[in-house]
Short mmCIF file of C-alpha atoms in Angstrom, two decimals:
data_model
loop_
_atom_site.label_atom_id
_atom_site.label_comp_id
_atom_site.label_asym_id
_atom_site.label_seq_id
_atom_site.Cartn_x
_atom_site.Cartn_y
_atom_site.Cartn_z
CA UNK G 22 0.00 0.00 0.00
CA UNK G 23 1.71 3.20 -1.23
CA UNK G 24 -0.11 5.23 1.43
CA UNK G 25 2.09 3.55 4.05
CA UNK G 26 5.33 4.83 2.53
CA UNK G 27 7.06 6.84 5.29
CA UNK G 28 8.49 10.34 5.14
CA UNK G 29 11.74 10.42 3.22
CA UNK G 30 10.88 7.71 0.68
CA UNK G 31 9.53 7.94 -2.87
CA UNK G 32 8.49 4.99 -4.99
CA UNK G 33 10.03 5.29 -8.46
CA UNK G 34 9.06 3.76 -11.79
CA UNK G 35 11.46 1.06 -12.97
CA UNK G 36 11.07 1.74 -16.68
CA UNK G 37 14.68 1.00 -17.68
CA UNK G 38 15.87 -2.33 -19.10
CA UNK G 39 19.28 -3.86 -18.45
CA UNK G 40 19.64 -4.09 -22.24
CA UNK G 41 19.63 -0.29 -22.32
CA UNK G 42 22.45 0.05 -19.81
CA UNK G 43 25.84 0.56 -21.46
CA UNK G 44 28.70 -0.45 -19.19
CA UNK G 45 32.12 -2.02 -19.56
CA UNK G 46 31.70 -5.80 -19.72
CA UNK G 47 33.53 -6.36 -16.43
CA UNK G 48 31.22 -3.97 -14.55
CA UNK G 49 28.06 -5.39 -16.11
CA UNK G 50 29.18 -8.90 -15.17
CA UNK G 51 29.50 -7.87 -11.52
CA UNK G 52 25.99 -6.40 -11.54
CA UNK G 53 24.48 -9.45 -13.26
CA UNK G 54 26.13 -11.75 -10.70
CA UNK G 55 24.75 -9.57 -7.91
CA UNK G 56 21.24 -9.90 -9.38
CA UNK G 57 21.62 -13.66 -9.92
CA UNK G 58 22.69 -14.15 -6.31
CA UNK G 59 19.61 -12.30 -5.13
CA UNK G 60 17.26 -14.16 -7.48
CA UNK G 61 18.47 -17.46 -6.01
CA UNK G 62 19.09 -16.25 -2.48
CA UNK G 63 17.50 -19.29 -0.81
CA UNK G 64 20.36 -21.44 -2.11
CA UNK G 65 22.86 -19.38 -0.11
CA UNK G 66 20.67 -19.07 2.96
CA UNK G 67 20.32 -22.87 3.19
CA UNK G 68 24.11 -23.08 3.53
CA UNK G 69 24.19 -20.45 6.27
CA UNK G 70 25.55 -17.74 3.98
CA UNK G 71 23.62 -14.54 3.45
CA UNK G 72 23.55 -13.39 -0.20
CA UNK G 73 25.19 -10.05 -0.89
CA UNK G 74 22.52 -7.37 -0.85
CA UNK G 75 24.37 -4.05 -0.60
CA UNK G 76 26.08 -2.44 -3.61
CA UNK G 77 27.81 0.95 -3.93
CA UNK G 78 27.97 2.62 -7.35
CA UNK G 79 30.84 5.06 -7.77
CA UNK G 80 31.97 7.41 -10.48
CA UNK G 81 31.42 10.80 -12.11
CA UNK G 82 27.88 12.19 -12.53
CA UNK G 83 25.82 11.49 -15.63
CA UNK G 84 27.15 7.98 -16.29
CA UNK G 85 24.06 5.99 -15.44
CA UNK G 86 24.10 5.17 -11.71
CA UNK G 87 20.41 6.01 -11.30
CA UNK G 88 19.44 4.33 -14.58
CA UNK G 89 21.32 1.19 -13.56
CA UNK G 90 19.45 1.08 -10.25
CA UNK G 91 16.12 1.30 -12.10
CA UNK G 92 17.24 -1.47 -14.45
CA UNK G 93 18.19 -3.76 -11.54
CA UNK G 94 14.74 -3.22 -9.98
CA UNK G 95 13.10 -3.83 -13.36
CA UNK G 96 15.02 -7.08 -13.88
CA UNK G 97 14.12 -8.30 -10.40
CA UNK G 98 10.50 -7.18 -10.64
CA UNK G 99 10.44 -5.51 -7.24
CA UNK G 100 9.55 -2.00 -5.99
CA UNK G 101 12.24 0.68 -6.00
CA UNK G 102 12.35 3.40 -3.35
CA UNK G 103 14.51 6.52 -3.55
CA UNK G 104 15.58 8.21 -0.32
CA UNK G 105 14.61 11.89 -0.43
CA UNK G 106 16.94 13.87 1.79
CA UNK G 107 14.85 17.05 1.52
CA UNK G 108 12.05 15.23 3.36
CA UNK G 109 14.20 12.96 5.53
CA UNK G 110 16.49 15.52 7.12
CA UNK G 111 14.90 17.56 9.90
CA UNK G 112 16.16 20.48 11.97
CA UNK G 113 14.61 18.98 15.11
CA UNK G 114 17.15 17.05 17.20
CA UNK G 115 16.72 13.30 16.85
CA UNK G 116 13.98 13.56 14.20
CA UNK G 117 16.18 12.59 11.22
CA UNK G 118 17.37 9.42 12.98
CA UNK G 119 13.76 8.61 13.89
CA UNK G 120 12.65 9.01 10.27
CA UNK G 121 15.59 6.94 9.07
CA UNK G 122 14.62 4.15 11.44
CA UNK G 123 10.99 4.26 10.21
CA UNK G 124 12.19 4.17 6.61
CA UNK G 125 14.17 0.97 7.18
CA UNK G 126 11.36 -0.65 9.17
CA UNK G 127 9.07 -0.10 6.18
CA UNK G 128 11.39 -1.60 3.55
CA UNK G 129 12.07 -4.65 5.73
CA UNK G 130 8.44 -5.70 5.36
CA UNK G 131 8.76 -6.75 1.71
CA UNK G 132 11.12 -7.55 -1.16
CA UNK G 133 12.36 -4.22 -2.56
CA UNK G 134 15.32 -2.03 -3.45
CA UNK G 135 16.31 0.98 -1.35
CA UNK G 136 18.41 3.57 -3.20
CA UNK G 137 20.58 6.20 -1.54
CA UNK G 138 21.61 8.54 -4.34
CA UNK G 139 24.49 10.86 -3.36
CA UNK G 140 24.73 8.85 -0.14
CA UNK G 141 27.58 11.11 1.06
CA UNK G 142 24.88 13.73 1.74
CA UNK G 143 23.78 11.70 4.75
CA UNK G 144 26.82 9.52 5.36
CA UNK G 145 29.71 11.97 5.57
CA UNK G 146 32.90 11.04 7.41
CA UNK G 147 32.30 11.55 11.13
CA UNK G 148 35.82 12.85 11.59
CA UNK G 149 34.91 15.94 9.53
CA UNK G 150 35.17 18.87 11.94
CA UNK G 151 32.64 20.84 9.86
CA UNK G 152 29.95 18.20 10.32
CA UNK G 153 27.39 18.90 13.07
CA UNK G 154 26.94 16.49 15.94
CA UNK G 155 23.35 15.72 14.90
CA UNK G 156 24.46 14.45 11.48
CA UNK G 157 27.15 12.31 13.13
CA UNK G 158 24.39 10.65 15.12
CA UNK G 159 22.48 10.10 11.87
CA UNK G 160 25.51 8.31 10.43
CA UNK G 161 25.59 6.07 13.49
CA UNK G 162 21.90 5.28 13.01
CA UNK G 163 22.50 4.51 9.35
CA UNK G 164 25.29 2.08 10.26
CA UNK G 165 23.03 0.19 12.68
CA UNK G 166 20.25 0.00 10.11
CA UNK G 167 22.55 -1.20 7.33
CA UNK G 168 23.78 -4.00 9.58
CA UNK G 169 20.19 -5.04 10.21
CA UNK G 170 18.96 -5.15 6.60
CA UNK G 171 17.42 -8.58 5.86
CA UNK G 172 18.54 -10.61 2.81
CA UNK G 173 15.36 -9.85 0.83
CA UNK G 174 16.05 -6.10 0.82
CA UNK G 175 18.66 -4.69 -1.57
CA UNK G 176 20.40 -1.45 -0.66
CA UNK G 177 22.10 0.46 -3.45
CA UNK G 178 24.12 3.59 -2.86
CA UNK G 179 25.63 6.04 -5.31
CA UNK G 180 28.26 8.71 -4.83
CA UNK G 181 30.43 11.03 -6.89
CA UNK G 182 32.52 11.82 -3.80
CA UNK G 183 33.70 8.52 -2.34
CA UNK G 184 36.34 10.28 -0.25
CA UNK G 185 33.65 12.13 1.72
CA UNK G 186 31.83 8.95 2.72
CA UNK G 187 32.27 7.64 6.25
CA UNK G 188 34.63 4.64 6.13
CA UNK G 189 32.34 2.52 8.30
CA UNK G 190 29.46 3.00 5.84
CA UNK G 191 31.84 2.21 2.98
CA UNK G 192 32.66 -1.14 4.60
CA UNK G 193 28.98 -2.08 4.94
CA UNK G 194 28.58 -2.45 1.17
CA UNK G 195 29.52 -5.93 -0.07
CA UNK G 196 30.05 -4.79 -3.66
CA UNK G 197 31.66 -1.56 -4.81
CA UNK G 198 31.91 -0.82 -8.53
CA UNK G 199 32.98 2.18 -10.58
CA UNK G 200 30.87 3.38 -13.50
CA UNK G 201 33.61 5.09 -15.51
CA UNK G 202 33.34 7.89 -18.04
CA UNK G 203 32.24 6.44 -21.38
CA UNK G 204 34.75 5.81 -24.14
CA UNK G 205 34.28 6.05 -27.90
CA UNK G 206 32.60 2.64 -28.18
CA UNK G 207 30.15 3.43 -25.38
CA UNK G 208 29.21 6.83 -26.84
CA UNK G 209 28.60 5.28 -30.27
CA UNK G 210 26.35 2.58 -28.79
CA UNK G 211 24.48 5.11 -26.66
CA UNK G 212 23.85 7.43 -29.62
CA UNK G 213 22.42 4.56 -31.68
CA UNK G 214 20.16 3.51 -28.80
CA UNK G 215 19.05 7.09 -28.02
CA UNK G 216 18.05 7.86 -31.61
CA UNK G 217 16.24 4.52 -31.91
CA UNK G 218 14.12 5.46 -28.89
CA UNK G 219 12.61 8.25 -31.01
CA UNK G 220 12.33 6.03 -34.10
CA UNK G 221 15.37 7.45 -35.92
CA UNK G 222 18.35 5.77 -37.53
CA UNK G 223 20.89 8.37 -38.73
CA UNK G 224 22.91 7.52 -41.81
CA UNK G 225 26.07 9.22 -40.61
CA UNK G 226 28.97 7.67 -38.70
CA UNK G 227 27.85 7.82 -35.07
CA UNK G 228 31.36 7.09 -33.84
CA UNK G 229 32.60 10.31 -35.40
CA UNK G 230 29.54 12.17 -34.15
CA UNK G 231 30.27 10.99 -30.60
CA UNK G 232 33.82 12.28 -30.85
CA UNK G 233 32.74 15.65 -32.26
CA UNK G 234 30.40 16.28 -29.31
CA UNK G 235 33.28 16.15 -26.80
CA UNK G 236 30.70 15.04 -24.25
CA UNK G 237 31.75 14.19 -20.70
CA UNK G 238 29.02 11.64 -19.98
CA UNK G 239 25.89 9.89 -21.23
CA UNK G 240 23.66 12.62 -19.83
CA UNK G 241 25.18 15.17 -22.20
CA UNK G 242 24.73 12.86 -25.18
CA UNK G 243 21.08 12.39 -24.23
CA UNK G 244 20.62 16.18 -24.23
CA UNK G 245 22.17 16.40 -27.71
CA UNK G 246 19.90 13.69 -29.13
CA UNK G 247 16.87 15.49 -27.68
CA UNK G 248 18.12 18.72 -29.31
CA UNK G 249 18.21 16.89 -32.66
CA UNK G 250 14.67 15.61 -32.26
CA UNK G 251 13.51 19.10 -31.27
CA UNK G 252 15.10 20.52 -34.45
CA UNK G 253 13.32 17.85 -36.49
CA UNK G 254 9.97 18.70 -34.86
CA UNK G 255 10.60 22.44 -35.19
CA UNK G 256 10.87 21.97 -38.95
CA UNK G 257 7.57 20.08 -38.91
CA UNK G 258 9.38 16.79 -39.61
CA UNK G 259 10.07 17.99 -43.15
CA UNK G 260 13.80 17.30 -42.87
CA UNK G 261 15.79 14.12 -42.30
CA UNK G 262 17.20 13.36 -38.87
CA UNK G 263 20.69 13.88 -40.33
CA UNK G 264 19.76 17.43 -41.35
CA UNK G 265 18.41 17.98 -37.85
CA UNK G 266 21.70 16.67 -36.44
CA UNK G 267 23.60 19.25 -38.51
CA UNK G 268 21.39 22.01 -37.08
CA UNK G 269 21.86 20.77 -33.52
CA UNK G 270 25.63 20.41 -34.01
CA UNK G 271 25.89 24.04 -35.16
CA UNK G 272 24.09 25.21 -32.02
CA UNK G 273 25.83 22.77 -29.61
CA UNK G 274 28.83 24.98 -28.66
CA UNK G 275 26.44 27.83 -27.80
CA UNK G 276 23.91 25.79 -25.82
CA UNK G 277 26.34 23.58 -23.87
CA UNK G 278 29.10 25.90 -22.70
CA UNK G 279 31.61 23.89 -20.65
CA UNK G 280 31.62 24.42 -16.89
CA UNK G 281 34.74 26.42 -15.94
CA UNK G 282 37.31 24.38 -14.01
#
């Protein structure tokens, strides 16, 4: 019953397929083994060994950590809950820990996936002198709850700032994998998949197109493909997708100015 979902949790649609996740083979193999272990978890439990159920996704933003989490939930056919820090974190002393406890008590009641995106926002290193005492207590609560997660609940975390994460939380995750910045092969495959989603199949060399974009991640490539489709719609679909790509390419340096470093 969705009305029972506690403060700090949001149920999210799992409308992403594993076939649409582009990862290095080694990383994808780790994730598939993680899923397989969960799908056959009784086999491990019978031998007195709890299946691994906590996985940390690392790496730069825009490379598919959230999409991968949705795909895992989709493959397993179970609900996916995102932790919402804006609702979870309270200014009242002790309230955040109380809400965190309620959140875990809810997910323990059924087979599901709990996702902490940017987990460093709530799990910062307790040795950080700038961190308030209240948030240090929240980290301690989180550690206790992670230790008490039953085998039928999967906990996935994601962070772009692994160095900020409390070491004790880091150790709680059985699997830790890096989703690296895409290479030429990954960009080419992603472009082909992204255009196909809108029913287009460009005639040009998508490998060269990927290189010309100088994109930093998949998220930027997705924005470019959407720009192309917008150009095609703007011209009342009277042009080819390749002509729309040319128009979007001409505008790309103006619309996607690089963030100063």
